[in-house]
Coordinates of C-alpha atoms and ligand atoms in Angstrom, one line a residue:
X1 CA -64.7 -84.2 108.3
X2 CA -67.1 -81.9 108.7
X3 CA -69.4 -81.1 105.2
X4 CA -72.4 -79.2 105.8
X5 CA -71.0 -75.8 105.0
X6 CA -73.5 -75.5 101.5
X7 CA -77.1 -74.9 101.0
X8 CA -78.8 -76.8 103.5
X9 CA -81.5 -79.4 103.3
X10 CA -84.7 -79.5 105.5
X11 CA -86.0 -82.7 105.1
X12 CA -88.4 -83.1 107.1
X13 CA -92.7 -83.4 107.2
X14 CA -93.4 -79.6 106.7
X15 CA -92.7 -76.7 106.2
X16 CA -91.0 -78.4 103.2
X17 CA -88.4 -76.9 100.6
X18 CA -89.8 -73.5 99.4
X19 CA -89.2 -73.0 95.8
X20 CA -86.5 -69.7 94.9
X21 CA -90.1 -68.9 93.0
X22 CA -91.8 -69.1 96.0
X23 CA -89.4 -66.7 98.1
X24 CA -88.6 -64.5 94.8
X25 CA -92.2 -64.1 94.5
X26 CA -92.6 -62.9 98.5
X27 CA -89.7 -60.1 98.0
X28 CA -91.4 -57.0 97.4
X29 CA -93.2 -54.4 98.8
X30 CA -96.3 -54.4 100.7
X31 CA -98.7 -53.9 98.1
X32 CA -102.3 -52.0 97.9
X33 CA -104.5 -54.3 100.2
X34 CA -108.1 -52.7 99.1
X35 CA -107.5 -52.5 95.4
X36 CA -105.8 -53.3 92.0
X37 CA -103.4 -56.5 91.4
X38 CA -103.7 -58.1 95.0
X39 CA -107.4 -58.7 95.0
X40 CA -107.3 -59.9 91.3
X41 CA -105.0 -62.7 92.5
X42 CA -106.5 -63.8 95.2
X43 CA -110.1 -64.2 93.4
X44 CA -107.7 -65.9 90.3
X45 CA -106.4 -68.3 93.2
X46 CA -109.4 -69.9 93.5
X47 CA -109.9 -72.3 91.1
X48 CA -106.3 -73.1 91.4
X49 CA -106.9 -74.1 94.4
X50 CA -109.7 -76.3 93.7
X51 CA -108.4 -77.7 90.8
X52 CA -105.4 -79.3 93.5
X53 CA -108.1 -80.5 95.7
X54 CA -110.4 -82.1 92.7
X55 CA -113.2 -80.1 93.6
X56 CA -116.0 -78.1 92.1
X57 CA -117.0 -76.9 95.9
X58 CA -116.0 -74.3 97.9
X59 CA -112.6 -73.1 99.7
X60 CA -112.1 -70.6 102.3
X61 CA -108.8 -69.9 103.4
X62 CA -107.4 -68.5 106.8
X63 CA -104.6 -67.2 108.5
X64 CA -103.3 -70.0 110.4
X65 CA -101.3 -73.4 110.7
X66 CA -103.0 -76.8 110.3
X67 CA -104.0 -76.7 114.2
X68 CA -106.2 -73.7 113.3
X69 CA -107.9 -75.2 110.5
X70 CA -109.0 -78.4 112.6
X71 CA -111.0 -75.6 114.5
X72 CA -111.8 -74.1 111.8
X73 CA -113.6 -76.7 109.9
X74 CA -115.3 -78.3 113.4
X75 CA -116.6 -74.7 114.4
X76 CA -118.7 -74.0 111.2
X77 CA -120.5 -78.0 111.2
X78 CA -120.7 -79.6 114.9
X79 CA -121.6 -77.7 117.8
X80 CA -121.0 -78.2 121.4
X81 CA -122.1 -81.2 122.7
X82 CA -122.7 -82.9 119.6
X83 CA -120.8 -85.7 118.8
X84 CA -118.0 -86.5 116.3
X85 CA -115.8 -90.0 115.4
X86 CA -112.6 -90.1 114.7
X87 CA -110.7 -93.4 113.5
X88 CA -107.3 -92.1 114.2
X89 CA -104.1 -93.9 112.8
X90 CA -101.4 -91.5 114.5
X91 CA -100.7 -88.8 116.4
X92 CA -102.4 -86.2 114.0
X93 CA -105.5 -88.4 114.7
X94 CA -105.5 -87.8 118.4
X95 CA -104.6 -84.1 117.8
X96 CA -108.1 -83.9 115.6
X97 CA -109.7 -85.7 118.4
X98 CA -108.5 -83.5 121.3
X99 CA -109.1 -80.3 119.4
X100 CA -112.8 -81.5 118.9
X101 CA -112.7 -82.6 122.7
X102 CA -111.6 -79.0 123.6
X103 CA -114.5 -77.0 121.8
X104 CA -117.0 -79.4 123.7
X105 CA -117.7 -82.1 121.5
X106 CA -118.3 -84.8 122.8
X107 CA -115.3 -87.6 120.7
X108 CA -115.8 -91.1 119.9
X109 CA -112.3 -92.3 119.1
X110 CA -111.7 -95.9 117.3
X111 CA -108.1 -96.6 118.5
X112 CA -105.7 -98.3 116.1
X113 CA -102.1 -99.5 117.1
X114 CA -99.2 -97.2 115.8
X115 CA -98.7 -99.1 112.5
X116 CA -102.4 -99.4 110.6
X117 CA -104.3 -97.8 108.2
X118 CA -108.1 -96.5 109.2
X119 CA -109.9 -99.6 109.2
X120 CA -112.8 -99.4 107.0
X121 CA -115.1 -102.1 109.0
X122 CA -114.4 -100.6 112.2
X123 CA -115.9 -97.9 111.3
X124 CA -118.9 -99.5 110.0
X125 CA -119.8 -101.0 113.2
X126 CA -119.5 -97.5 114.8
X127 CA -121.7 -95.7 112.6
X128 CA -124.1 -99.0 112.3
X129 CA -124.4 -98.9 116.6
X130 CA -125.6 -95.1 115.7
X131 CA -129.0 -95.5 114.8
X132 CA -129.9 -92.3 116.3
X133 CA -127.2 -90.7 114.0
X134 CA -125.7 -88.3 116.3
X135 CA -122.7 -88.7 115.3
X136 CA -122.3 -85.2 113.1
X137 CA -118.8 -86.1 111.5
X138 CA -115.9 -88.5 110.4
X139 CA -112.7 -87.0 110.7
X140 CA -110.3 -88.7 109.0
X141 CA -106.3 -88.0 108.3
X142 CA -105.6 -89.0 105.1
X143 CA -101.8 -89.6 105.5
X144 CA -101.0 -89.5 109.2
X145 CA -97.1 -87.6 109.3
X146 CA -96.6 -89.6 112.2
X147 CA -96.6 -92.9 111.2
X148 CA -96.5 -92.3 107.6
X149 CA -99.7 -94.2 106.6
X150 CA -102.3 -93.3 104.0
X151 CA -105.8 -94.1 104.8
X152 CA -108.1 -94.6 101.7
X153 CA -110.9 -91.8 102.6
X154 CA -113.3 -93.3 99.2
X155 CA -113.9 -96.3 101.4
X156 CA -115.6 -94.6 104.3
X157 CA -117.5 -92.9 102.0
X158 CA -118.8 -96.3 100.6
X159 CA -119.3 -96.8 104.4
X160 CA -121.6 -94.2 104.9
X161 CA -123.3 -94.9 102.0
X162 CA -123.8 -98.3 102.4
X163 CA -125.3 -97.5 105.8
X164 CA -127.7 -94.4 104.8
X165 CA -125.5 -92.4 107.6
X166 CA -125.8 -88.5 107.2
X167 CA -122.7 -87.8 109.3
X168 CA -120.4 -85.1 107.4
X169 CA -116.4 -87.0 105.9
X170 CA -113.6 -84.9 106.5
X171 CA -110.8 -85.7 105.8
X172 CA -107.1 -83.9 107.1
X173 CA -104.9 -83.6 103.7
X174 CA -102.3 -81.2 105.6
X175 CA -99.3 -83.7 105.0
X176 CA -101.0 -85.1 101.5
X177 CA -102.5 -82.5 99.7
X178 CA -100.4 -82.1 96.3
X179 CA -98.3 -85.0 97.4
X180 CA -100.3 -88.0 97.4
X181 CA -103.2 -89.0 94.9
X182 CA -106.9 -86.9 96.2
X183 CA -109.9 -86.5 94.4
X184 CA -112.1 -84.2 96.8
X185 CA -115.1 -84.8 94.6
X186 CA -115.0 -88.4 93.5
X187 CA -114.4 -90.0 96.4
X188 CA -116.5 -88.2 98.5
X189 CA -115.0 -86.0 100.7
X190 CA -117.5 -83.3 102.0
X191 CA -115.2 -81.4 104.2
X192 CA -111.0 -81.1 103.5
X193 CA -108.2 -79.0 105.3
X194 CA -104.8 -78.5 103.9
X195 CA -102.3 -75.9 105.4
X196 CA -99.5 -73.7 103.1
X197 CA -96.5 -75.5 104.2
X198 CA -96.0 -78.9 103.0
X199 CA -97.1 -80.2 99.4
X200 CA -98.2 -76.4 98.8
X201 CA -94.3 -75.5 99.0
X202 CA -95.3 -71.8 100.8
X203 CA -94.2 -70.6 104.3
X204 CA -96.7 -71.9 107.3
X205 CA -99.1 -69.7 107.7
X206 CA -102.1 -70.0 105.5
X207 CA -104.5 -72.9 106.1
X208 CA -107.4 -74.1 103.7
X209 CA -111.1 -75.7 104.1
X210 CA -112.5 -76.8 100.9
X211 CA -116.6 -78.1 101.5
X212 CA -119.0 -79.2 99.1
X213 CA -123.0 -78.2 99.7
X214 CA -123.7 -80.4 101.9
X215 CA -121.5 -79.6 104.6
X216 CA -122.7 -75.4 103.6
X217 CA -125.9 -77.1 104.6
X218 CA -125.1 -78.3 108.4
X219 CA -123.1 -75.0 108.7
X220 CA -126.6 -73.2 107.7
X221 CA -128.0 -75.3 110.7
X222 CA -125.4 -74.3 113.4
X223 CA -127.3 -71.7 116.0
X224 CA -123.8 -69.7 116.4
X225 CA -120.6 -69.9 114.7
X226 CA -117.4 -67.9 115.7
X227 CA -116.8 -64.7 113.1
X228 CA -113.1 -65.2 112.8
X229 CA -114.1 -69.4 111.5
X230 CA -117.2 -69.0 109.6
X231 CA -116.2 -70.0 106.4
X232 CA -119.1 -68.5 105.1
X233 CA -118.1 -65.0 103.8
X234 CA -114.4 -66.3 103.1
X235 CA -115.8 -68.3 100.4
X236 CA -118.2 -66.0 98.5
X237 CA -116.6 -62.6 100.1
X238 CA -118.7 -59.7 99.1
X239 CA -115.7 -57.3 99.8
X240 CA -112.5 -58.2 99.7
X241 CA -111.2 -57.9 103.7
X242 CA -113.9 -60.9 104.3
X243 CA -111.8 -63.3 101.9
X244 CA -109.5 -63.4 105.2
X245 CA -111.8 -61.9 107.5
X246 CA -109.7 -58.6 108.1
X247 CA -106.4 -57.6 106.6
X248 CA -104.9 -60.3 104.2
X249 CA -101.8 -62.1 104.7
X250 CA -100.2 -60.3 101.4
X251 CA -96.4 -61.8 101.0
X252 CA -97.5 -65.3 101.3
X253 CA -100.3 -64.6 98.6
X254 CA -97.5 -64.1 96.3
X255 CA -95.4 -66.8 97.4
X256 CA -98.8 -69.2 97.4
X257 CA -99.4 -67.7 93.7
X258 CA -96.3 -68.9 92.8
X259 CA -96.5 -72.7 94.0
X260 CA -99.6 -72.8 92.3
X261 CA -98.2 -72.0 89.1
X262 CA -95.9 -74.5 89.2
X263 CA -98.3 -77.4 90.6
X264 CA -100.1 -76.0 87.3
X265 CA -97.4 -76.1 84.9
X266 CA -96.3 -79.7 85.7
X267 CA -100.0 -80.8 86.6
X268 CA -101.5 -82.4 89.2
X269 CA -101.3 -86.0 88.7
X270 CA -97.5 -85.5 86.9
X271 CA -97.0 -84.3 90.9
X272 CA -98.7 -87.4 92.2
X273 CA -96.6 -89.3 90.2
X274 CA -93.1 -87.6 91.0
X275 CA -93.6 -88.3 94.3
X276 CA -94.7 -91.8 94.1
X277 CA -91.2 -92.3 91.9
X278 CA -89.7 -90.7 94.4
X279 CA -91.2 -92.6 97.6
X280 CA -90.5 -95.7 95.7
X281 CA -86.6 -94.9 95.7
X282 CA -86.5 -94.3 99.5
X283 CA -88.7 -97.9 100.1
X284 CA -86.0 -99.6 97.9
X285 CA -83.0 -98.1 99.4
X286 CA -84.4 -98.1 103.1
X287 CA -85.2 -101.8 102.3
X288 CA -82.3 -102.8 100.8
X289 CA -80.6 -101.6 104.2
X290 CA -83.1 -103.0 106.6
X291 CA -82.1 -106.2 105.4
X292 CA -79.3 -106.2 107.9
X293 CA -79.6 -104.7 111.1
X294 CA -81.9 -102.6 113.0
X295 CA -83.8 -100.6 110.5
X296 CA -87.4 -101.3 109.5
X297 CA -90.1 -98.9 108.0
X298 CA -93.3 -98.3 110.1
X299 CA -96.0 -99.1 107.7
X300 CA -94.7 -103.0 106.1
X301 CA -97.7 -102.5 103.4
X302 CA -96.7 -100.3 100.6
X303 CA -99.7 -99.9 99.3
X304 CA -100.6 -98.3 102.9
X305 CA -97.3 -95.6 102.6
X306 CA -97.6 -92.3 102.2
X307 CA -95.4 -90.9 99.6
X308 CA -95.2 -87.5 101.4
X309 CA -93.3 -88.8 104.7
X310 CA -91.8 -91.8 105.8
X311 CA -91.4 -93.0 109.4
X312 CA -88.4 -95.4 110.4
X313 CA -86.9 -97.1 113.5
X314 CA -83.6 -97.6 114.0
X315 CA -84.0 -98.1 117.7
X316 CA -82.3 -95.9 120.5
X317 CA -79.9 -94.0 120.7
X318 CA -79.6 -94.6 116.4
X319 CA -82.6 -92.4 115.8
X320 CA -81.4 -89.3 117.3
X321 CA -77.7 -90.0 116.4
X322 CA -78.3 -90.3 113.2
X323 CA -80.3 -87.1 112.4
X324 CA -77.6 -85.2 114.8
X325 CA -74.9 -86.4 112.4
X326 CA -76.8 -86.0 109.3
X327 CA -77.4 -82.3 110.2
X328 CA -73.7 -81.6 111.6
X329 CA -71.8 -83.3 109.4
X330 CA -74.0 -83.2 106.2
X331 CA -76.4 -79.8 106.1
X332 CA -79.3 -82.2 105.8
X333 CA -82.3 -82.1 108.5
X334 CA -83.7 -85.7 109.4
X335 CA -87.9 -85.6 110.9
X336 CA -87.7 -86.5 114.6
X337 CA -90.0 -89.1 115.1
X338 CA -93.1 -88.2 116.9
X339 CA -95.9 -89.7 118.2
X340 CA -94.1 -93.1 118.1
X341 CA -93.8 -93.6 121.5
X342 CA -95.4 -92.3 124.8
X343 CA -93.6 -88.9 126.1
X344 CA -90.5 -89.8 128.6
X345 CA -90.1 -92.9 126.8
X346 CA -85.6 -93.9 126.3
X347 CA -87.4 -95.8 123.2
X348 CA -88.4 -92.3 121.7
X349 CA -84.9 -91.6 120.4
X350 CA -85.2 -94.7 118.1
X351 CA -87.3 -93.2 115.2
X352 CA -86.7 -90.6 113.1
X353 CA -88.6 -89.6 109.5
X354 CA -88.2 -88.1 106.1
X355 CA -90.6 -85.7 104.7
X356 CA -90.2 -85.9 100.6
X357 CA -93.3 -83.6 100.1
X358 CA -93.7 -80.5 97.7
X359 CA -90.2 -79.1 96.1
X360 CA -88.5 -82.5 95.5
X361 CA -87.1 -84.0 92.5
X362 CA -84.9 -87.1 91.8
X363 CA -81.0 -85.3 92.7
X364 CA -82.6 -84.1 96.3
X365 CA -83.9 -87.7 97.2
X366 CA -80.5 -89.6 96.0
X367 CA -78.7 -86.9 98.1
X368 CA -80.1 -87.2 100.8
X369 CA -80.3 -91.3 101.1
X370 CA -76.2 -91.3 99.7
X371 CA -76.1 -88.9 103.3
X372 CA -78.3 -91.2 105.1
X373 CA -76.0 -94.2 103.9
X374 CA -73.0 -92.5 104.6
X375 CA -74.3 -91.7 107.9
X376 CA -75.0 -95.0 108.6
X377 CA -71.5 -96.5 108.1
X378 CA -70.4 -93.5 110.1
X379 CA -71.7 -94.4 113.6
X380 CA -71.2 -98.1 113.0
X381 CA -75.0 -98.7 112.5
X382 CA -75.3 -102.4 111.2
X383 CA -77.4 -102.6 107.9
X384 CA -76.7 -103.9 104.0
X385 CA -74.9 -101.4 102.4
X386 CA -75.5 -100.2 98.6
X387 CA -79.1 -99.0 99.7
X388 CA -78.1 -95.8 97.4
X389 CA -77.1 -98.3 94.6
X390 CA -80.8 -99.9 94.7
X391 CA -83.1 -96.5 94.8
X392 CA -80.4 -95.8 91.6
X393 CA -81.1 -99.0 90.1
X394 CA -85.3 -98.6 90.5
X395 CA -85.3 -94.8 89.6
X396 CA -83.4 -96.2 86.2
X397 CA -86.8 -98.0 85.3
X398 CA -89.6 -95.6 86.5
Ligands
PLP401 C1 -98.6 -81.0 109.8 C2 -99.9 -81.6 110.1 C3 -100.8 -81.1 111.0 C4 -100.6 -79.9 111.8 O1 -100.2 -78.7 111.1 P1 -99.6 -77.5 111.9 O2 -99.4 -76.5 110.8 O3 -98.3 -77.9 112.5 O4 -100.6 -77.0 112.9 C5 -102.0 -81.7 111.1 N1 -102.3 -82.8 110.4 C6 -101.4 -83.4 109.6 C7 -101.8 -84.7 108.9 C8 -100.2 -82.8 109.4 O5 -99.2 -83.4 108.6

């Protein structure tokens, strides 16, 4: 029997749940874009902003989607022809990489297999082989939506350190920021991008560059950078237009003004800690389950899982069948799983992923692993049931 008539559930790695503060906040009309209450909350966003990403550095924020700010952030610090490393652990990885490739500069990738973390060492030898140092950059995804590992960025900054190596670390938080655990400042980071629409519960749209002085520094050595990317006047805007470099985007302001509030009023590492709680339940119940049968998580270590988005394989057809009956029969939306396997590949159906970032609390994630469970049983999938009974029993003692 069909059950999906209800409010519906997209659960899946961005754009996450919006908040009814969030879409409340973004009903209204267009307001006064060259004076009065707009500008005053966009120059009090700021430090909300940086308090999120643990920084006392900059931020300049755009009109775009986590594609753009890749761009962005290479545009204002490595020029053409200049070179740039990228340890990639996933498919967002690559996508770094080939953006970088496509502005002219020139990529060494470290290739790791579809189920590691950046590997710290690996790195080491690459930047130790670069005695010249012209390698300009590290670009490094914190928690890779694709296969749902988290890197730990403070270690290739003891890399570089260790090794004396100028090159700039940045680091892509689009899938952790506000989700898993990030201090910008202490362990670091010189460059970060985040985008509006995962842990930052807001419509895609807006994306974010936070950079500390040094990086300001190699973007004061760049002969020419693009107008509509310099970060420069975005981050210390002398009129208002030049925060977003022409008119701003004004409804999701609000709705951004909103989130932040509420990443505020519980605090930042409360949020780290609800959706470690709530990561834990979905390891226990997708464990539990895997114990029979065909389903495994992609990333074995836990202290390597995101707690943002997790990526599973249930094999083909399951994958697919799964999310399509979840979705009909349910109202909840499944992650396909991407990146997993190569394009045109019958194996691709296999994998599918949960994004718990942002607007998630304790009811939401039991929901939607009783529907997952139910599915399961459903379609005849083989696995140990009472996974829903186990994420119960764990959430009892966190
Ligand atoms: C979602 C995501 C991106 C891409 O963001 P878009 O807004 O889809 O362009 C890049 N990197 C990571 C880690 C992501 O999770």
């Amino acid at each position: 029997m069909r059950l999906s008539n209800g409010r519906p559930y997209l659960a899946i790695p961005g754009p996450s749940v919006m908040p009814d503060a969030v879409l409340q906040a973004m009903h209204r009309p267009a307001p006064n874009i060259y004076e009065g209450a707009l500008p005053e909350m966009v120059h009090g966003m700021v430090p909300d902003l940086k308090y999120v990403a643990q920084t006392s550095g900059d931020v300049a924020i755009y009109i775009t989607n986590g594609h753009g700010m890749w761009e962005a952030v290479l545009a204002n610090t490595v020029a053409p022809g200049q070179k740039v490393l990228v340890p990639a652990s996933g498919r967002f990885g690559y996508g770094w990489a080939d953006c970088a490739q496509a502005m002219g500069i020139e990529v060494q990738l470290i290739d790791h297999d579809r189920h590691s973390a950046i590997d710290p060492e690996r790195v080491r030898a690459a930047l130790e082989a670069d005695k010249a140092h012209e390698i300009k950059a590290v670009l490094a995804v914190h928690v890779d939506t694709s296969t749902s590992v988290r890197s730990d960025v403070a270690a290739l900054r003891a890399v570089l350190d260790d090794l004396g190596h100028p090159a700039l670390l940045m680091a892509d938080c689009i899938a952790s920021l506000a989700c898993d655990e990030f201090r910008m400042d202490d362990w670091g980071v010189d460059v970060m991008i985040t985008a509006s629409q995962k842990g930052l519960m807001t419509p895609p749209g807006l994306g974010f560059a936070f950079f500390n002085a040094r990086a300001a520094e190699q973007r004061r050595g760049m002969t020419q950078v693009s107008r509509y990317w310099d970060w420069t006047n975005r981050a210390n805007p002398a009129q208002f237009y030049q925060f977003f470099n022409g008119t701003a985007p004004t409804h999701h302001l609000y709705g951004l003004r909103a989130a932040l509030d509420m990443i505020r009023d519980e605090g930042i590492e409360a949020v780290w800690a609800r959706h470690a709680a709530l990561a834990g339940a979905i390891w226990t119940a997708v464990e539990h389950w895997g114990e029979q049968g065909p389903l495994t998580l992609n990333i074995r270590d836990r202290a390597l899982r995101s707690h943002a988005v997790t990526s599973m394989r249930l094999g083909a057809p399951h994958g697919e069948r799964l999310r399509q009956w979840c979705a009909e029969e349910m109202g909840v939306t499944l992650g396909l799983g991407i990146g997993m396997s190569d394009p045109g590949d019958p194996n691709g159906t296999g994998f599918f992923r949960f994004g718990h970032m942002g607007h998630v609390n304790g009811h939401m994630i039991l929901g939607l692993l009783g529907v997952v469970e139910t599915g399961l049983a459903a379609l005849d999938v083989v696995h140990q049931p009472g996974g829903v009974s186990a994420a119960a029993a764990y959430l009892a003692t966190v």
